Amino acid sequence: MTTSDTAVPEPTPEQAALFARVRRMMLIAGLTTTLAVCAVLIAVGYRLFKSEGRAVDTAGDVTATLPKGARIVATGVAGDRLVITLDIGGVTEIRTFDARTLKPAGKLKFANEP
Protein backbone atom coordinates (compact mmCIF):
# COMPACT_ATOMS: atom_id res chain seq x y z
CA MET A 1 0.00 0.00 0.00
CA THR A 2 1.34 3.48 -0.90
CA THR A 3 1.00 6.71 1.06
CA SER A 4 -1.67 8.05 -1.35
CA ASP A 5 -3.92 5.06 -0.73
CA THR A 6 -6.17 5.35 2.29
CA ALA A 7 -8.05 2.53 3.78
CA VAL A 8 -11.76 3.28 4.03
CA PRO A 9 -13.51 0.69 6.13
CA GLU A 10 -16.99 -0.44 5.18
CA PRO A 11 -19.66 1.36 7.22
CA THR A 12 -21.50 -0.59 9.82
CA PRO A 13 -25.25 -1.20 9.26
CA GLU A 14 -26.03 1.55 11.77
CA GLN A 15 -23.74 4.01 9.95
CA ALA A 16 -25.24 3.04 6.58
CA ALA A 17 -28.74 3.69 7.95
CA LEU A 18 -27.59 7.06 9.31
CA PHE A 19 -26.04 8.02 5.93
CA ALA A 20 -29.27 7.06 4.14
CA ARG A 21 -31.31 9.13 6.60
CA VAL A 22 -29.04 12.18 6.16
CA ARG A 23 -29.24 11.86 2.35
CA ARG A 24 -33.04 11.67 2.53
CA MET A 25 -33.20 14.77 4.78
CA MET A 26 -30.85 16.68 2.44
CA LEU A 27 -33.04 15.73 -0.53
CA ILE A 28 -36.15 17.01 1.27
CA ALA A 29 -34.40 20.26 2.23
CA GLY A 30 -33.16 20.77 -1.33
CA LEU A 31 -36.60 20.18 -2.84
CA THR A 32 -38.21 22.54 -0.31
CA THR A 33 -35.68 25.26 -1.10
CA THR A 34 -36.21 24.80 -4.83
CA LEU A 35 -39.97 25.05 -4.38
CA ALA A 36 -39.60 28.24 -2.31
CA VAL A 37 -37.32 29.87 -4.89
CA CYS A 38 -39.78 28.98 -7.66
CA ALA A 39 -42.65 30.50 -5.66
CA VAL A 40 -40.73 33.75 -5.18
CA LEU A 41 -39.83 33.94 -8.88
CA ILE A 42 -43.44 33.33 -9.86
CA ALA A 43 -44.64 36.06 -7.47
CA VAL A 44 -42.10 38.56 -8.81
CA GLY A 45 -42.96 37.69 -12.40
CA TYR A 46 -46.66 38.09 -11.67
CA ARG A 47 -46.11 41.53 -10.12
CA LEU A 48 -43.99 42.65 -13.07
CA PHE A 49 -46.55 41.35 -15.54
CA LYS A 50 -49.42 43.11 -13.75
CA SER A 51 -47.52 46.43 -13.52
CA GLU A 52 -46.88 46.38 -17.28
CA GLY A 53 -50.64 46.21 -17.86
CA ARG A 54 -51.15 49.38 -15.85
CA ALA A 55 -48.79 51.34 -18.07
CA VAL A 56 -51.36 51.09 -20.89
CA ASP A 57 -53.94 52.96 -18.78
CA THR A 58 -51.82 56.10 -18.44
CA ALA A 59 -53.15 59.26 -20.00
CA GLY A 60 -51.41 61.23 -22.71
CA ASP A 61 -51.29 65.02 -22.72
CA VAL A 62 -54.05 66.51 -20.59
CA THR A 63 -54.96 70.16 -20.20
CA ALA A 64 -56.89 71.18 -17.12
CA THR A 65 -58.55 74.58 -17.26
CA LEU A 66 -58.55 76.75 -14.18
CA PRO A 67 -61.06 79.44 -13.32
CA LYS A 68 -60.07 82.99 -14.31
CA GLY A 69 -57.72 84.51 -11.74
CA ALA A 70 -56.88 81.14 -10.17
CA ARG A 71 -53.34 80.52 -8.97
CA ILE A 72 -51.71 77.17 -8.18
CA VAL A 73 -50.40 77.37 -4.62
CA ALA A 74 -49.08 73.82 -4.13
CA THR A 75 -48.98 70.40 -5.73
CA GLY A 76 -48.39 66.97 -4.22
CA VAL A 77 -48.98 63.27 -4.49
CA ALA A 78 -51.04 61.28 -1.99
CA GLY A 79 -51.14 57.56 -2.73
CA ASP A 80 -52.47 57.22 -6.25
CA ARG A 81 -53.85 60.78 -6.35
CA LEU A 82 -52.38 64.03 -7.64
CA VAL A 83 -53.35 66.90 -5.31
CA ILE A 84 -53.39 70.52 -6.45
CA THR A 85 -54.09 73.44 -4.12
CA LEU A 86 -55.56 76.53 -5.83
CA ASP A 87 -56.17 80.10 -4.69
CA ILE A 88 -59.23 81.41 -6.49
CA GLY A 89 -59.85 85.05 -5.56
CA GLY A 90 -58.98 84.47 -1.88
CA VAL A 91 -60.80 81.14 -1.63
CA THR A 92 -58.65 78.03 -1.23
CA GLU A 93 -59.66 74.99 -3.21
CA ILE A 94 -58.07 71.52 -3.35
CA ARG A 95 -58.54 69.43 -6.47
CA THR A 96 -57.53 65.79 -6.73
CA PHE A 97 -56.87 63.76 -9.85
CA ASP A 98 -56.24 60.06 -10.42
CA ALA A 99 -52.48 59.75 -10.99
CA ARG A 100 -52.81 57.06 -13.69
CA THR A 101 -55.59 58.52 -15.81
CA LEU A 102 -55.43 62.18 -14.69
CA LYS A 103 -59.22 62.25 -14.45
CA PRO A 104 -60.69 64.51 -11.75
CA ALA A 105 -61.30 62.61 -8.52
CA GLY A 106 -62.68 65.30 -6.25
CA LYS A 107 -62.85 68.94 -5.25
CA LEU A 108 -62.77 70.56 -1.81
CA LYS A 109 -63.47 74.27 -1.29
CA PHE A 110 -62.57 76.25 1.81
CA ALA A 111 -64.52 79.44 2.47
CA ASN A 112 -64.72 81.83 5.42
CA GLU A 113 -67.94 81.97 7.40
CA PRO A 114 -69.99 85.14 6.80
JSON list of C-alpha atoms in Angstrom, two decimals:
[
{"chain": "A", "resi": 1, "resn": "MET", "atom": "CA", "xyz": [0.00, 0.00, 0.00]},
{"chain": "A", "resi": 2, "resn": "THR", "atom": "CA", "xyz": [1.34, 3.48, -0.90]},
{"chain": "A", "resi": 3, "resn": "THR", "atom": "CA", "xyz": [1.00, 6.71, 1.06]},
{"chain": "A", "resi": 4, "resn": "SER", "atom": "CA", "xyz": [-1.67, 8.05, -1.35]},
{"chain": "A", "resi": 5, "resn": "ASP", "atom": "CA", "xyz": [-3.92, 5.06, -0.73]},
{"chain": "A", "resi": 6, "resn": "THR", "atom": "CA", "xyz": [-6.17, 5.35, 2.29]},
{"chain": "A", "resi": 7, "resn": "ALA", "atom": "CA", "xyz": [-8.05, 2.53, 3.78]},
{"chain": "A", "resi": 8, "resn": "VAL", "atom": "CA", "xyz": [-11.76, 3.28, 4.03]},
{"chain": "A", "resi": 9, "resn": "PRO", "atom": "CA", "xyz": [-13.51, 0.69, 6.13]},
{"chain": "A", "resi": 10, "resn": "GLU", "atom": "CA", "xyz": [-16.99, -0.44, 5.18]},
{"chain": "A", "resi": 11, "resn": "PRO", "atom": "CA", "xyz": [-19.66, 1.36, 7.22]},
{"chain": "A", "resi": 12, "resn": "THR", "atom": "CA", "xyz": [-21.50, -0.59, 9.82]},
{"chain": "A", "resi": 13, "resn": "PRO", "atom": "CA", "xyz": [-25.25, -1.20, 9.26]},
{"chain": "A", "resi": 14, "resn": "GLU", "atom": "CA", "xyz": [-26.03, 1.55, 11.77]},
{"chain": "A", "resi": 15, "resn": "GLN", "atom": "CA", "xyz": [-23.74, 4.01, 9.95]},
{"chain": "A", "resi": 16, "resn": "ALA", "atom": "CA", "xyz": [-25.24, 3.04, 6.58]},
{"chain": "A", "resi": 17, "resn": "ALA", "atom": "CA", "xyz": [-28.74, 3.69, 7.95]},
{"chain": "A", "resi": 18, "resn": "LEU", "atom": "CA", "xyz": [-27.59, 7.06, 9.31]},
{"chain": "A", "resi": 19, "resn": "PHE", "atom": "CA", "xyz": [-26.04, 8.02, 5.93]},
{"chain": "A", "resi": 20, "resn": "ALA", "atom": "CA", "xyz": [-29.27, 7.06, 4.14]},
{"chain": "A", "resi": 21, "resn": "ARG", "atom": "CA", "xyz": [-31.31, 9.13, 6.60]},
{"chain": "A", "resi": 22, "resn": "VAL", "atom": "CA", "xyz": [-29.04, 12.18, 6.16]},
{"chain": "A", "resi": 23, "resn": "ARG", "atom": "CA", "xyz": [-29.24, 11.86, 2.35]},
{"chain": "A", "resi": 24, "resn": "ARG", "atom": "CA", "xyz": [-33.04, 11.67, 2.53]},
{"chain": "A", "resi": 25, "resn": "MET", "atom": "CA", "xyz": [-33.20, 14.77, 4.78]},
{"chain": "A", "resi": 26, "resn": "MET", "atom": "CA", "xyz": [-30.85, 16.68, 2.44]},
{"chain": "A", "resi": 27, "resn": "LEU", "atom": "CA", "xyz": [-33.04, 15.73, -0.53]},
{"chain": "A", "resi": 28, "resn": "ILE", "atom": "CA", "xyz": [-36.15, 17.01, 1.27]},
{"chain": "A", "resi": 29, "resn": "ALA", "atom": "CA", "xyz": [-34.40, 20.26, 2.23]},
{"chain": "A", "resi": 30, "resn": "GLY", "atom": "CA", "xyz": [-33.16, 20.77, -1.33]},
{"chain": "A", "resi": 31, "resn": "LEU", "atom": "CA", "xyz": [-36.60, 20.18, -2.84]},
{"chain": "A", "resi": 32, "resn": "THR", "atom": "CA", "xyz": [-38.21, 22.54, -0.31]},
{"chain": "A", "resi": 33, "resn": "THR", "atom": "CA", "xyz": [-35.68, 25.26, -1.10]},
{"chain": "A", "resi": 34, "resn": "THR", "atom": "CA", "xyz": [-36.21, 24.80, -4.83]},
{"chain": "A", "resi": 35, "resn": "LEU", "atom": "CA", "xyz": [-39.97, 25.05, -4.38]},
{"chain": "A", "resi": 36, "resn": "ALA", "atom": "CA", "xyz": [-39.60, 28.24, -2.31]},
{"chain": "A", "resi": 37, "resn": "VAL", "atom": "CA", "xyz": [-37.32, 29.87, -4.89]},
{"chain": "A", "resi": 38, "resn": "CYS", "atom": "CA", "xyz": [-39.78, 28.98, -7.66]},
{"chain": "A", "resi": 39, "resn": "ALA", "atom": "CA", "xyz": [-42.65, 30.50, -5.66]},
{"chain": "A", "resi": 40, "resn": "VAL", "atom": "CA", "xyz": [-40.73, 33.75, -5.18]},
{"chain": "A", "resi": 41, "resn": "LEU", "atom": "CA", "xyz": [-39.83, 33.94, -8.88]},
{"chain": "A", "resi": 42, "resn": "ILE", "atom": "CA", "xyz": [-43.44, 33.33, -9.86]},
{"chain": "A", "resi": 43, "resn": "ALA", "atom": "CA", "xyz": [-44.64, 36.06, -7.47]},
{"chain": "A", "resi": 44, "resn": "VAL", "atom": "CA", "xyz": [-42.10, 38.56, -8.81]},
{"chain": "A", "resi": 45, "resn": "GLY", "atom": "CA", "xyz": [-42.96, 37.69, -12.40]},
{"chain": "A", "resi": 46, "resn": "TYR", "atom": "CA", "xyz": [-46.66, 38.09, -11.67]},
{"chain": "A", "resi": 47, "resn": "ARG", "atom": "CA", "xyz": [-46.11, 41.53, -10.12]},
{"chain": "A", "resi": 48, "resn": "LEU", "atom": "CA", "xyz": [-43.99, 42.65, -13.07]},
{"chain": "A", "resi": 49, "resn": "PHE", "atom": "CA", "xyz": [-46.55, 41.35, -15.54]},
{"chain": "A", "resi": 50, "resn": "LYS", "atom": "CA", "xyz": [-49.42, 43.11, -13.75]},
{"chain": "A", "resi": 51, "resn": "SER", "atom": "CA", "xyz": [-47.52, 46.43, -13.52]},
{"chain": "A", "resi": 52, "resn": "GLU", "atom": "CA", "xyz": [-46.88, 46.38, -17.28]},
{"chain": "A", "resi": 53, "resn": "GLY", "atom": "CA", "xyz": [-50.64, 46.21, -17.86]},
{"chain": "A", "resi": 54, "resn": "ARG", "atom": "CA", "xyz": [-51.15, 49.38, -15.85]},
{"chain": "A", "resi": 55, "resn": "ALA", "atom": "CA", "xyz": [-48.79, 51.34, -18.07]},
{"chain": "A", "resi": 56, "resn": "VAL", "atom": "CA", "xyz": [-51.36, 51.09, -20.89]},
{"chain": "A", "resi": 57, "resn": "ASP", "atom": "CA", "xyz": [-53.94, 52.96, -18.78]},
{"chain": "A", "resi": 58, "resn": "THR", "atom": "CA", "xyz": [-51.82, 56.10, -18.44]},
{"chain": "A", "resi": 59, "resn": "ALA", "atom": "CA", "xyz": [-53.15, 59.26, -20.00]},
{"chain": "A", "resi": 60, "resn": "GLY", "atom": "CA", "xyz": [-51.41, 61.23, -22.71]},
{"chain": "A", "resi": 61, "resn": "ASP", "atom": "CA", "xyz": [-51.29, 65.02, -22.72]},
{"chain": "A", "resi": 62, "resn": "VAL", "atom": "CA", "xyz": [-54.05, 66.51, -20.59]},
{"chain": "A", "resi": 63, "resn": "THR", "atom": "CA", "xyz": [-54.96, 70.16, -20.20]},
{"chain": "A", "resi": 64, "resn": "ALA", "atom": "CA", "xyz": [-56.89, 71.18, -17.12]},
{"chain": "A", "resi": 65, "resn": "THR", "atom": "CA", "xyz": [-58.55, 74.58, -17.26]},
{"chain": "A", "resi": 66, "resn": "LEU", "atom": "CA", "xyz": [-58.55, 76.75, -14.18]},
{"chain": "A", "resi": 67, "resn": "PRO", "atom": "CA", "xyz": [-61.06, 79.44, -13.32]},
{"chain": "A", "resi": 68, "resn": "LYS", "atom": "CA", "xyz": [-60.07, 82.99, -14.31]},
{"chain": "A", "resi": 69, "resn": "GLY", "atom": "CA", "xyz": [-57.72, 84.51, -11.74]},
{"chain": "A", "resi": 70, "resn": "ALA", "atom": "CA", "xyz": [-56.88, 81.14, -10.17]},
{"chain": "A", "resi": 71, "resn": "ARG", "atom": "CA", "xyz": [-53.34, 80.52, -8.97]},
{"chain": "A", "resi": 72, "resn": "ILE", "atom": "CA", "xyz": [-51.71, 77.17, -8.18]},
{"chain": "A", "resi": 73, "resn": "VAL", "atom": "CA", "xyz": [-50.40, 77.37, -4.62]},
{"chain": "A", "resi": 74, "resn": "ALA", "atom": "CA", "xyz": [-49.08, 73.82, -4.13]},
{"chain": "A", "resi": 75, "resn": "THR", "atom": "CA", "xyz": [-48.98, 70.40, -5.73]},
{"chain": "A", "resi": 76, "resn": "GLY", "atom": "CA", "xyz": [-48.39, 66.97, -4.22]},
{"chain": "A", "resi": 77, "resn": "VAL", "atom": "CA", "xyz": [-48.98, 63.27, -4.49]},
{"chain": "A", "resi": 78, "resn": "ALA", "atom": "CA", "xyz": [-51.04, 61.28, -1.99]},
{"chain": "A", "resi": 79, "resn": "GLY", "atom": "CA", "xyz": [-51.14, 57.56, -2.73]},
{"chain": "A", "resi": 80, "resn": "ASP", "atom": "CA", "xyz": [-52.47, 57.22, -6.25]},
{"chain": "A", "resi": 81, "resn": "ARG", "atom": "CA", "xyz": [-53.85, 60.78, -6.35]},
{"chain": "A", "resi": 82, "resn": "LEU", "atom": "CA", "xyz": [-52.38, 64.03, -7.64]},
{"chain": "A", "resi": 83, "resn": "VAL", "atom": "CA", "xyz": [-53.35, 66.90, -5.31]},
{"chain": "A", "resi": 84, "resn": "ILE", "atom": "CA", "xyz": [-53.39, 70.52, -6.45]},
{"chain": "A", "resi": 85, "resn": "THR", "atom": "CA", "xyz": [-54.09, 73.44, -4.12]},
{"chain": "A", "resi": 86, "resn": "LEU", "atom": "CA", "xyz": [-55.56, 76.53, -5.83]},
{"chain": "A", "resi": 87, "resn": "ASP", "atom": "CA", "xyz": [-56.17, 80.10, -4.69]},
{"chain": "A", "resi": 88, "resn": "ILE", "atom": "CA", "xyz": [-59.23, 81.41, -6.49]},
{"chain": "A", "resi": 89, "resn": "GLY", "atom": "CA", "xyz": [-59.85, 85.05, -5.56]},
{"chain": "A", "resi": 90, "resn": "GLY", "atom": "CA", "xyz": [-58.98, 84.47, -1.88]},
{"chain": "A", "resi": 91, "resn": "VAL", "atom": "CA", "xyz": [-60.80, 81.14, -1.63]},
{"chain": "A", "resi": 92, "resn": "THR", "atom": "CA", "xyz": [-58.65, 78.03, -1.23]},
{"chain": "A", "resi": 93, "resn": "GLU", "atom": "CA", "xyz": [-59.66, 74.99, -3.21]},
{"chain": "A", "resi": 94, "resn": "ILE", "atom": "CA", "xyz": [-58.07, 71.52, -3.35]},
{"chain": "A", "resi": 95, "resn": "ARG", "atom": "CA", "xyz": [-58.54, 69.43, -6.47]},
{"chain": "A", "resi": 96, "resn": "THR", "atom": "CA", "xyz": [-57.53, 65.79, -6.73]},
{"chain": "A", "resi": 97, "resn": "PHE", "atom": "CA", "xyz": [-56.87, 63.76, -9.85]},
{"chain": "A", "resi": 98, "resn": "ASP", "atom": "CA", "xyz": [-56.24, 60.06, -10.42]},
{"chain": "A", "resi": 99, "resn": "ALA", "atom": "CA", "xyz": [-52.48, 59.75, -10.99]},
{"chain": "A", "resi": 100, "resn": "ARG", "atom": "CA", "xyz": [-52.81, 57.06, -13.69]},
{"chain": "A", "resi": 101, "resn": "THR", "atom": "CA", "xyz": [-55.59, 58.52, -15.81]},
{"chain": "A", "resi": 102, "resn": "LEU", "atom": "CA", "xyz": [-55.43, 62.18, -14.69]},
{"chain": "A", "resi": 103, "resn": "LYS", "atom": "CA", "xyz": [-59.22, 62.25, -14.45]},
{"chain": "A", "resi": 104, "resn": "PRO", "atom": "CA", "xyz": [-60.69, 64.51, -11.75]},
{"chain": "A", "resi": 105, "resn": "ALA", "atom": "CA", "xyz": [-61.30, 62.61, -8.52]},
{"chain": "A", "resi": 106, "resn": "GLY", "atom": "CA", "xyz": [-62.68, 65.30, -6.25]},
{"chain": "A", "resi": 107, "resn": "LYS", "atom": "CA", "xyz": [-62.85, 68.94, -5.25]},
{"chain": "A", "resi": 108, "resn": "LEU", "atom": "CA", "xyz": [-62.77, 70.56, -1.81]},
{"chain": "A", "resi": 109, "resn": "LYS", "atom": "CA", "xyz": [-63.47, 74.27, -1.29]},
{"chain": "A", "resi": 110, "resn": "PHE", "atom": "CA", "xyz": [-62.57, 76.25, 1.81]},
{"chain": "A", "resi": 111, "resn": "ALA", "atom": "CA", "xyz": [-64.52, 79.44, 2.47]},
{"chain": "A", "resi": 112, "resn": "ASN", "atom": "CA", "xyz": [-64.72, 81.83, 5.42]},
{"chain": "A", "resi": 113, "resn": "GLU", "atom": "CA", "xyz": [-67.94, 81.97, 7.40]},
{"chain": "A", "resi": 114, "resn": "PRO", "atom": "CA", "xyz": [-69.99, 85.14, 6.80]}
]
